[in-house]
Amino acid sequence: MAAATVTPSNNRLYVSNLPFSLEDEAFEKLFEAHGTVQEARIVRNQRNKRSRGYGFVLFAQDAEATAARDALDGSDVEGRPIAIEIARSEGPREPKPRAEPAAAAPAAGDAKQPPVDETPGCRIWISNLDWNTDDETLNNMVVAYGTVEECRIVRDRRSNRSRGYAFVKFSNPSEANAAVESMNGTTIGEREIKVEIANSKGPHPSTGAAPPRRGRQPRRRARRQTGEAGAAAPRKPVDSVIGRRVYVSNLDTSATEDLLKTTFGSYGDIEACEVVQDTRNADEVKAYGFVTFVSSEAADSAVTNLNDTQIGGSTCGVELARPRRRRFNRRRRAPGAAAAGGEASPAQPAE
């Protein structure tokens, strides 16, 4: 179906660095002297209705919006210099001619390659998605921020189950930035999502797989194929988080998932966080946690830099989370190791 021709308009302003206490009525009055204001709206958090510090103003004519921007950009509002620019909801794009040939041409393996972004900053990455979120639900959320050229939840190739993150491509960077600022930290289903501009460090947008995990799979296949002659016995699937998940021991009992996200977020994109309270001993409650990164490089960096450091007022151990079968083997060997006089580190609990 041919896309309808839309004439770009410059009558909408994007206003950032707003005071969080500013109300919609006062926000509209700032612009009334410069033309006919058709709409003035401060963007707010969907859960608590608090201002996110930016908003949009729609004028009747392009010239009015330009005059308001020139007059008010950088002006002081309740002690904060506001920033104003034209919100370009319709940028130069020809998405269909680029996307259709790429979708029709098969790539190596079973993945299809999308067109290369000519304009950086148009694609956003959404992580920590609720497993039950589908493409239609996500598309209905992001379409409010601009023209959506692509909206896709990354899924496992074999089971077709969601892997908990997605990519959305807008027609221009202004729309992508508006979506990031409005959606980051909101809740879909029962999980708080993280939204940011996509870059080359995250999972590859064409396959949805993190490069380190792709690199390990051939070696696992090689070990299975070099066994004894005859058909190899089927094995249980290996955890997809191996090498990307770290175990944090000796957490303070007041530690939260937000603390883990803040502490570990500087080492790479985080897919999931979990804090567990061990209440089996009522006299000595313990806490530990797990942090799952998008890439194994980020997990390795976090272990190197954060092991035996202060996290939330407690000195914590940070190490790569072991597969379940290895944890069980280690518990079986623990009595022998203690008898030999060795001092073992706290065992990772079963998940």
mmCIF file of C-alpha atoms in Angstrom:
data_model
loop_
_atom_site.group_PDB
_atom_site.id
_atom_site.type_symbol
_atom_site.label_atom_id
_atom_site.label_comp_id
_atom_site.label_asym_id
_atom_site.label_seq_id
_atom_site.Cartn_x
_atom_site.Cartn_y
_atom_site.Cartn_z
ATOM 1 C CA MET A 1 0.000 0.000 0.000
ATOM 2 C CA ALA A 2 1.428 3.356 -0.996
ATOM 3 C CA ALA A 3 2.073 5.775 1.869
ATOM 4 C CA ALA A 4 0.038 8.976 1.911
ATOM 5 C CA THR A 5 1.945 12.171 1.175
ATOM 6 C CA VAL A 6 2.188 14.378 4.266
ATOM 7 C CA THR A 7 3.319 17.996 4.110
ATOM 8 C CA PRO A 8 5.861 18.633 6.890
ATOM 9 C CA SER A 9 4.817 21.303 9.400
ATOM 10 C CA ASN A 10 6.931 23.345 11.799
ATOM 11 C CA ASN A 11 4.192 24.583 14.128
ATOM 12 C CA ARG A 12 4.986 22.225 17.019
ATOM 13 C CA LEU A 13 7.635 23.002 19.656
ATOM 14 C CA TYR A 14 9.569 20.644 21.891
ATOM 15 C CA VAL A 15 10.356 22.331 25.232
ATOM 16 C CA SER A 16 12.843 20.698 27.633
ATOM 17 C CA ASN A 17 14.480 21.402 31.016
ATOM 18 C CA LEU A 18 11.142 22.482 32.490
ATOM 19 C CA PRO A 19 10.771 22.882 36.275
ATOM 20 C CA PHE A 20 9.099 19.789 37.681
ATOM 21 C CA SER A 21 6.655 21.963 39.648
ATOM 22 C CA LEU A 22 5.355 23.757 36.523
ATOM 23 C CA GLU A 23 1.641 23.149 35.803
ATOM 24 C CA ASP A 24 0.018 22.885 32.365
ATOM 25 C CA GLU A 25 -1.877 26.173 32.732
ATOM 26 C CA ALA A 26 1.274 28.155 33.552
ATOM 27 C CA PHE A 27 3.101 26.326 30.763
ATOM 28 C CA GLU A 28 0.490 27.434 28.215
ATOM 29 C CA LYS A 29 0.589 31.065 29.401
ATOM 30 C CA LEU A 30 4.314 31.228 28.622
ATOM 31 C CA PHE A 31 3.503 30.971 24.915
ATOM 32 C CA GLU A 32 0.157 32.776 24.549
ATOM 33 C CA ALA A 33 1.785 36.119 23.763
ATOM 34 C CA HIS A 34 3.433 34.693 20.642
ATOM 35 C CA GLY A 35 0.415 33.316 18.779
ATOM 36 C CA THR A 36 -2.608 31.044 18.880
ATOM 37 C CA VAL A 37 -1.806 28.083 21.099
ATOM 38 C CA GLN A 38 -3.863 25.075 20.039
ATOM 39 C CA GLU A 39 -2.329 22.712 22.570
ATOM 40 C CA ALA A 40 0.227 22.952 25.384
ATOM 41 C CA ARG A 41 1.049 19.756 27.234
ATOM 42 C CA ILE A 42 3.667 18.760 29.802
ATOM 43 C CA VAL A 43 4.593 15.071 29.480
ATOM 44 C CA ARG A 44 4.037 13.189 32.739
ATOM 45 C CA ASN A 45 4.836 9.802 34.223
ATOM 46 C CA GLN A 46 1.963 7.415 33.507
ATOM 47 C CA ARG A 47 1.927 6.011 37.035
ATOM 48 C CA ASN A 48 2.413 8.950 39.408
ATOM 49 C CA LYS A 49 1.551 11.833 37.003
ATOM 50 C CA ARG A 50 4.760 13.685 37.892
ATOM 51 C CA SER A 51 6.280 15.927 35.246
ATOM 52 C CA ARG A 52 9.125 14.449 33.211
ATOM 53 C CA GLY A 53 10.616 17.898 32.649
ATOM 54 C CA TYR A 54 9.589 18.493 29.046
ATOM 55 C CA GLY A 55 6.511 19.214 26.964
ATOM 56 C CA PHE A 56 5.055 20.145 23.572
ATOM 57 C CA VAL A 57 3.322 23.283 22.306
ATOM 58 C CA LEU A 58 1.230 23.342 19.110
ATOM 59 C CA PHE A 59 0.639 26.693 17.373
ATOM 60 C CA ALA A 60 -1.831 27.483 14.607
ATOM 61 C CA GLN A 61 0.926 28.632 12.209
ATOM 62 C CA ASP A 62 4.583 27.822 11.606
ATOM 63 C CA ALA A 63 5.604 31.486 11.927
ATOM 64 C CA GLU A 64 4.098 31.688 15.421
ATOM 65 C CA ALA A 65 6.064 28.647 16.580
ATOM 66 C CA THR A 66 9.294 30.061 15.149
ATOM 67 C CA ALA A 67 8.716 33.423 16.835
ATOM 68 C CA ALA A 68 8.028 31.752 20.197
ATOM 69 C CA ARG A 69 11.159 29.653 19.915
ATOM 70 C CA ASP A 70 13.343 32.660 19.062
ATOM 71 C CA ALA A 71 11.885 34.703 21.930
ATOM 72 C CA LEU A 72 11.815 32.106 24.695
ATOM 73 C CA ASP A 73 14.680 29.688 24.006
ATOM 74 C CA GLY A 74 17.100 29.921 26.938
ATOM 75 C CA SER A 75 14.764 32.052 29.058
ATOM 76 C CA ASP A 76 14.524 31.489 32.811
ATOM 77 C CA VAL A 77 11.455 29.680 34.166
ATOM 78 C CA GLU A 78 11.459 29.206 37.931
ATOM 79 C CA GLY A 79 15.246 29.216 38.013
ATOM 80 C CA ARG A 80 15.824 26.892 35.039
ATOM 81 C CA PRO A 81 16.837 27.935 31.500
ATOM 82 C CA ILE A 82 14.412 26.167 29.183
ATOM 83 C CA ALA A 83 15.441 24.820 25.771
ATOM 84 C CA ILE A 84 13.094 25.061 22.787
ATOM 85 C CA GLU A 85 13.313 23.547 19.322
ATOM 86 C CA ILE A 86 10.977 22.700 16.474
ATOM 87 C CA ALA A 87 9.512 19.220 16.988
ATOM 88 C CA ARG A 88 9.819 17.672 13.562
ATOM 89 C CA SER A 89 7.237 14.914 13.539
ATOM 90 C CA GLU A 90 7.673 14.433 9.808
ATOM 91 C CA GLY A 91 11.263 14.153 8.609
ATOM 92 C CA PRO A 92 12.683 13.130 5.207
ATOM 93 C CA ARG A 93 12.146 9.405 4.786
ATOM 94 C CA GLU A 94 11.515 6.756 2.188
ATOM 95 C CA PRO A 95 11.181 3.715 4.456
ATOM 96 C CA LYS A 96 9.306 1.315 2.194
ATOM 97 C CA PRO A 97 11.661 1.304 -0.823
ATOM 98 C CA ARG A 98 14.620 0.574 1.476
ATOM 99 C CA ALA A 99 12.943 -1.999 3.704
ATOM 100 C CA GLU A 100 11.207 -4.200 1.097
ATOM 101 C CA PRO A 101 14.312 -5.380 -0.846
ATOM 102 C CA ALA A 102 16.132 -6.172 2.409
ATOM 103 C CA ALA A 103 13.177 -8.160 3.756
ATOM 104 C CA ALA A 104 12.867 -10.179 0.553
ATOM 105 C CA ALA A 105 16.556 -11.103 0.300
ATOM 106 C CA PRO A 106 17.559 -14.039 2.569
ATOM 107 C CA ALA A 107 20.696 -13.577 4.625
ATOM 108 C CA ALA A 108 23.067 -16.174 6.037
ATOM 109 C CA GLY A 109 21.327 -18.562 8.414
ATOM 110 C CA ASP A 110 17.721 -17.906 9.280
ATOM 111 C CA ALA A 111 18.023 -14.160 10.070
ATOM 112 C CA LYS A 112 16.933 -11.359 7.804
ATOM 113 C CA GLN A 113 18.971 -8.185 7.579
ATOM 114 C CA PRO A 114 17.228 -4.792 7.961
ATOM 115 C CA PRO A 115 18.333 -1.745 5.987
ATOM 116 C CA VAL A 116 21.247 0.165 7.465
ATOM 117 C CA ASP A 117 20.139 3.309 9.292
ATOM 118 C CA GLU A 118 21.184 6.361 7.307
ATOM 119 C CA THR A 119 20.138 8.718 10.095
ATOM 120 C CA PRO A 120 21.647 7.800 13.496
ATOM 121 C CA GLY A 121 19.542 8.135 16.615
ATOM 122 C CA CYS A 122 16.247 6.972 15.078
ATOM 123 C CA ARG A 123 16.224 3.514 16.662
ATOM 124 C CA ILE A 124 15.464 2.848 20.346
ATOM 125 C CA TRP A 125 16.112 -0.265 22.413
ATOM 126 C CA ILE A 126 13.548 -1.390 25.040
ATOM 127 C CA SER A 127 14.675 -3.943 27.642
ATOM 128 C CA ASN A 128 13.162 -5.750 30.657
ATOM 129 C CA LEU A 129 9.882 -6.277 28.785
ATOM 130 C CA ASP A 130 7.153 -8.366 30.346
ATOM 131 C CA TRP A 131 7.272 -11.823 28.717
ATOM 132 C CA ASN A 132 3.578 -11.574 27.730
ATOM 133 C CA THR A 133 3.973 -8.293 25.815
ATOM 134 C CA ASP A 134 3.338 -8.768 22.081
ATOM 135 C CA ASP A 135 4.274 -6.661 19.062
ATOM 136 C CA GLU A 136 0.808 -5.110 18.716
ATOM 137 C CA THR A 137 0.716 -3.944 22.355
ATOM 138 C CA LEU A 138 4.174 -2.399 22.063
ATOM 139 C CA ASN A 139 3.352 -0.722 18.751
ATOM 140 C CA ASN A 140 0.226 0.868 20.251
ATOM 141 C CA MET A 141 2.405 2.427 22.957
ATOM 142 C CA VAL A 142 5.176 3.852 20.772
ATOM 143 C CA VAL A 143 3.027 5.138 17.879
ATOM 144 C CA ALA A 144 1.989 8.107 20.041
ATOM 145 C CA TYR A 145 5.503 9.562 19.774
ATOM 146 C CA GLY A 146 5.841 9.709 15.996
ATOM 147 C CA THR A 147 5.992 7.723 12.769
ATOM 148 C CA VAL A 148 7.002 4.127 13.568
ATOM 149 C CA GLU A 149 8.907 2.477 10.713
ATOM 150 C CA GLU A 150 9.734 -0.719 12.618
ATOM 151 C CA CYS A 151 8.545 -2.269 15.890
ATOM 152 C CA ARG A 152 9.803 -5.734 16.744
ATOM 153 C CA ILE A 153 10.151 -7.803 19.922
ATOM 154 C CA VAL A 154 13.202 -10.074 19.678
ATOM 155 C CA ARG A 155 12.282 -13.744 20.059
ATOM 156 C CA ASP A 156 14.079 -17.036 20.501
ATOM 157 C CA ARG A 157 14.538 -18.735 17.127
ATOM 158 C CA ARG A 158 13.543 -22.175 18.332
ATOM 159 C CA SER A 159 10.714 -21.518 20.812
ATOM 160 C CA ASN A 160 9.538 -18.128 19.441
ATOM 161 C CA ARG A 161 9.325 -16.895 23.038
ATOM 162 C CA SER A 162 10.120 -13.262 23.786
ATOM 163 C CA ARG A 163 13.683 -12.607 24.939
ATOM 164 C CA GLY A 164 12.557 -9.594 26.950
ATOM 165 C CA TYR A 165 13.685 -6.749 24.705
ATOM 166 C CA ALA A 166 12.688 -5.013 21.483
ATOM 167 C CA PHE A 167 13.741 -2.463 18.853
ATOM 168 C CA VAL A 168 11.646 0.416 17.555
ATOM 169 C CA LYS A 169 12.670 2.665 14.668
ATOM 170 C CA PHE A 170 11.193 6.140 14.222
ATOM 171 C CA SER A 171 11.385 8.413 11.192
ATOM 172 C CA ASN A 172 13.706 10.928 12.913
ATOM 173 C CA PRO A 173 15.784 11.360 16.091
ATOM 174 C CA SER A 174 13.390 13.883 17.698
ATOM 175 C CA GLU A 175 10.639 11.259 17.848
ATOM 176 C CA ALA A 176 13.051 8.645 19.222
ATOM 177 C CA ASN A 177 14.265 11.024 21.941
ATOM 178 C CA ALA A 178 10.691 11.894 22.926
ATOM 179 C CA ALA A 179 9.864 8.186 23.265
ATOM 180 C CA VAL A 180 12.957 7.541 25.396
ATOM 181 C CA GLU A 181 12.259 10.414 27.781
ATOM 182 C CA SER A 182 8.577 9.545 28.141
ATOM 183 C CA MET A 183 8.705 5.730 28.313
ATOM 184 C CA ASN A 184 11.917 5.032 30.248
ATOM 185 C CA GLY A 185 11.036 3.752 33.717
ATOM 186 C CA THR A 186 7.357 3.124 32.972
ATOM 187 C CA THR A 187 5.686 -0.221 33.626
ATOM 188 C CA ILE A 188 4.399 -2.676 31.020
ATOM 189 C CA GLY A 189 2.600 -5.613 32.556
ATOM 190 C CA GLU A 190 4.463 -6.240 35.815
ATOM 191 C CA ARG A 191 7.939 -5.010 34.811
ATOM 192 C CA GLU A 192 9.589 -1.598 34.710
ATOM 193 C CA ILE A 193 11.112 -1.133 31.262
ATOM 194 C CA LYS A 194 14.371 0.565 30.292
ATOM 195 C CA VAL A 195 14.346 2.610 27.084
ATOM 196 C CA GLU A 196 17.383 4.154 25.409
ATOM 197 C CA ILE A 197 18.776 5.062 21.996
ATOM 198 C CA ALA A 198 20.077 1.868 20.372
ATOM 199 C CA ASN A 199 23.768 1.602 19.583
ATOM 200 C CA SER A 200 26.237 -0.974 18.320
ATOM 201 C CA LYS A 201 27.093 -2.191 21.836
ATOM 202 C CA GLY A 202 23.696 -3.820 22.386
ATOM 203 C CA PRO A 203 22.241 -6.923 20.722
ATOM 204 C CA HIS A 204 22.445 -6.891 16.940
ATOM 205 C CA PRO A 205 19.182 -5.453 15.554
ATOM 206 C CA SER A 206 19.037 -7.923 12.680
ATOM 207 C CA THR A 207 19.237 -11.142 14.703
ATOM 208 C CA GLY A 208 18.351 -10.023 18.208
ATOM 209 C CA ALA A 209 21.274 -12.064 19.557
ATOM 210 C CA ALA A 210 24.200 -10.779 21.570
ATOM 211 C CA PRO A 211 27.489 -11.389 19.680
ATOM 212 C CA PRO A 212 29.234 -13.222 22.584
ATOM 213 C CA ARG A 213 26.464 -15.810 22.786
ATOM 214 C CA ARG A 214 26.600 -16.419 19.030
ATOM 215 C CA GLY A 215 30.327 -17.031 19.386
ATOM 216 C CA ARG A 216 29.917 -19.743 22.019
ATOM 217 C CA GLN A 217 27.232 -21.741 20.258
ATOM 218 C CA PRO A 218 29.511 -23.239 17.529
ATOM 219 C CA ARG A 219 31.930 -24.481 20.213
ATOM 220 C CA ARG A 220 29.094 -26.247 22.040
ATOM 221 C CA ARG A 221 28.019 -27.874 18.780
ATOM 222 C CA ALA A 222 31.591 -28.965 18.082
ATOM 223 C CA ARG A 223 31.881 -30.727 21.456
ATOM 224 C CA ARG A 224 28.648 -32.588 20.848
ATOM 225 C CA GLN A 225 29.724 -33.667 17.358
ATOM 226 C CA THR A 226 33.176 -34.947 18.364
ATOM 227 C CA GLY A 227 31.885 -37.587 20.800
ATOM 228 C CA GLU A 228 31.701 -41.308 20.241
ATOM 229 C CA ALA A 229 30.373 -42.679 16.968
ATOM 230 C CA GLY A 230 26.637 -42.840 16.620
ATOM 231 C CA ALA A 231 23.840 -40.424 17.404
ATOM 232 C CA ALA A 232 24.552 -38.243 20.413
ATOM 233 C CA ALA A 233 22.105 -38.441 23.299
ATOM 234 C CA PRO A 234 19.867 -35.357 23.490
ATOM 235 C CA ARG A 235 20.878 -32.817 26.080
ATOM 236 C CA LYS A 236 18.885 -30.318 28.052
ATOM 237 C CA PRO A 237 19.142 -26.755 26.715
ATOM 238 C CA VAL A 238 21.955 -24.733 28.259
ATOM 239 C CA ASP A 239 20.861 -21.583 30.118
ATOM 240 C CA SER A 240 20.777 -18.641 27.731
ATOM 241 C CA VAL A 241 22.144 -16.347 30.464
ATOM 242 C CA ILE A 242 25.403 -18.230 30.982
ATOM 243 C CA GLY A 243 28.279 -15.766 30.861
ATOM 244 C CA ARG A 244 25.918 -12.768 31.020
ATOM 245 C CA ARG A 245 24.583 -13.174 34.562
ATOM 246 C CA VAL A 246 26.463 -12.225 37.736
ATOM 247 C CA TYR A 247 25.813 -13.298 41.310
ATOM 248 C CA VAL A 248 26.084 -10.649 44.052
ATOM 249 C CA SER A 249 26.596 -12.028 47.569
ATOM 250 C CA ASN A 250 26.482 -10.425 51.020
ATOM 251 C CA LEU A 251 24.038 -7.680 50.031
ATOM 252 C CA ASP A 252 22.603 -5.498 52.763
ATOM 253 C CA THR A 253 19.038 -6.563 53.551
ATOM 254 C CA SER A 254 17.812 -3.087 52.572
ATOM 255 C CA ALA A 255 19.241 -3.397 49.044
ATOM 256 C CA THR A 256 16.816 -2.915 46.147
ATOM 257 C CA GLU A 257 16.741 -3.659 42.428
ATOM 258 C CA ASP A 258 17.192 0.056 41.748
ATOM 259 C CA LEU A 259 20.457 -0.039 43.713
ATOM 260 C CA LEU A 260 21.721 -2.922 41.555
ATOM 261 C CA LYS A 261 20.674 -1.152 38.355
ATOM 262 C CA THR A 262 22.473 2.040 39.398
ATOM 263 C CA THR A 263 25.631 0.219 40.525
ATOM 264 C CA PHE A 264 25.950 -2.188 37.597
ATOM 265 C CA GLY A 265 24.383 -0.061 34.846
ATOM 266 C CA SER A 266 27.651 1.775 34.105
ATOM 267 C CA TYR A 267 29.254 -1.466 32.889
ATOM 268 C CA GLY A 268 26.706 -2.273 30.179
ATOM 269 C CA ASP A 269 23.060 -2.698 29.262
ATOM 270 C CA ILE A 270 21.091 -4.660 31.868
ATOM 271 C CA GLU A 271 18.411 -7.156 30.867
ATOM 272 C CA ALA A 272 17.125 -8.007 34.366
ATOM 273 C CA CYS A 273 17.830 -7.490 38.089
ATOM 274 C CA GLU A 274 16.687 -9.471 41.116
ATOM 275 C CA VAL A 275 17.218 -9.125 44.883
ATOM 276 C CA VAL A 276 16.481 -12.207 47.013
ATOM 277 C CA GLN A 277 15.919 -12.258 50.784
ATOM 278 C CA ASP A 278 17.055 -15.494 52.478
ATOM 279 C CA THR A 279 14.764 -15.790 55.531
ATOM 280 C CA ARG A 280 15.378 -19.437 56.369
ATOM 281 C CA ASN A 281 17.252 -18.350 59.501
ATOM 282 C CA ALA A 282 14.997 -15.865 61.305
ATOM 283 C CA ASP A 283 17.904 -14.672 63.482
ATOM 284 C CA GLU A 284 20.140 -13.878 60.520
ATOM 285 C CA VAL A 285 18.346 -12.732 57.379
ATOM 286 C CA LYS A 286 20.649 -12.585 54.362
ATOM 287 C CA ALA A 287 20.298 -10.987 50.957
ATOM 288 C CA TYR A 288 21.837 -11.721 47.587
ATOM 289 C CA GLY A 289 21.078 -10.769 44.012
ATOM 290 C CA PHE A 290 21.466 -11.500 40.330
ATOM 291 C CA VAL A 291 22.152 -9.061 37.486
ATOM 292 C CA THR A 292 21.726 -10.213 33.888
ATOM 293 C CA PHE A 293 23.555 -8.163 31.239
ATOM 294 C CA VAL A 294 22.882 -8.066 27.511
ATOM 295 C CA SER A 295 26.495 -9.059 26.738
ATOM 296 C CA SER A 296 29.085 -11.234 28.468
ATOM 297 C CA GLU A 297 31.717 -8.483 28.107
ATOM 298 C CA ALA A 298 29.636 -6.250 30.372
ATOM 299 C CA ALA A 299 29.291 -9.060 32.928
ATOM 300 C CA ASP A 300 33.070 -9.683 32.916
ATOM 301 C CA SER A 301 33.739 -5.969 33.390
ATOM 302 C CA ALA A 302 31.344 -5.767 36.334
ATOM 303 C CA VAL A 303 32.979 -8.762 38.041
ATOM 304 C CA THR A 304 36.471 -7.303 37.546
ATOM 305 C CA ASN A 305 35.565 -3.879 38.891
ATOM 306 C CA LEU A 306 32.975 -4.579 41.601
ATOM 307 C CA ASN A 307 34.092 -7.769 43.357
ATOM 308 C CA ASP A 308 34.912 -7.071 47.034
ATOM 309 C CA THR A 309 33.663 -3.481 46.830
ATOM 310 C CA GLN A 310 31.068 -1.526 48.818
ATOM 311 C CA ILE A 311 27.536 -1.825 47.428
ATOM 312 C CA GLY A 312 24.849 -0.123 49.495
ATOM 313 C CA GLY A 313 27.002 -0.051 52.648
ATOM 314 C CA SER A 314 28.108 -3.693 52.538
ATOM 315 C CA THR A 315 31.220 -5.320 51.057
ATOM 316 C CA CYS A 316 29.882 -7.673 48.397
ATOM 317 C CA GLY A 317 31.240 -10.490 46.334
ATOM 318 C CA VAL A 318 30.570 -10.355 42.591
ATOM 319 C CA GLU A 319 31.141 -13.351 40.319
ATOM 320 C CA LEU A 320 29.670 -14.958 37.240
ATOM 321 C CA ALA A 321 26.561 -16.967 38.083
ATOM 322 C CA ARG A 322 27.218 -20.673 37.654
ATOM 323 C CA PRO A 323 24.876 -23.003 35.751
ATOM 324 C CA ARG A 324 22.478 -24.912 37.959
ATOM 325 C CA ARG A 325 24.167 -28.286 37.476
ATOM 326 C CA ARG A 326 27.539 -26.862 38.519
ATOM 327 C CA ARG A 327 26.031 -25.297 41.627
ATOM 328 C CA PHE A 328 24.586 -28.692 42.664
ATOM 329 C CA ASN A 329 27.931 -30.434 42.072
ATOM 330 C CA ARG A 330 29.681 -27.805 44.153
ATOM 331 C CA ARG A 331 27.305 -28.331 47.068
ATOM 332 C CA ARG A 332 27.942 -32.077 46.945
ATOM 333 C CA ARG A 333 31.702 -31.472 47.041
ATOM 334 C CA ALA A 334 31.518 -28.817 49.788
ATOM 335 C CA PRO A 335 31.876 -31.213 52.799
ATOM 336 C CA GLY A 336 35.038 -32.724 51.341
ATOM 337 C CA ALA A 337 36.484 -29.334 50.606
ATOM 338 C CA ALA A 338 35.827 -28.193 54.187
ATOM 339 C CA ALA A 339 37.517 -31.297 55.565
ATOM 340 C CA ALA A 340 40.638 -30.522 53.545
ATOM 341 C CA GLY A 341 40.927 -27.215 55.387
ATOM 342 C CA GLY A 342 40.202 -24.960 52.417
ATOM 343 C CA GLU A 343 38.190 -21.784 52.974
ATOM 344 C CA ALA A 344 35.443 -21.697 50.374
ATOM 345 C CA SER A 345 33.570 -18.597 49.208
ATOM 346 C CA PRO A 346 29.813 -18.452 49.965
ATOM 347 C CA ALA A 347 28.016 -20.934 47.712
ATOM 348 C CA GLN A 348 25.635 -19.483 45.156
ATOM 349 C CA PRO A 349 22.043 -20.359 46.096
ATOM 350 C CA ALA A 350 19.832 -22.276 43.698
ATOM 351 C CA GLU A 351 17.547 -20.075 41.627
#
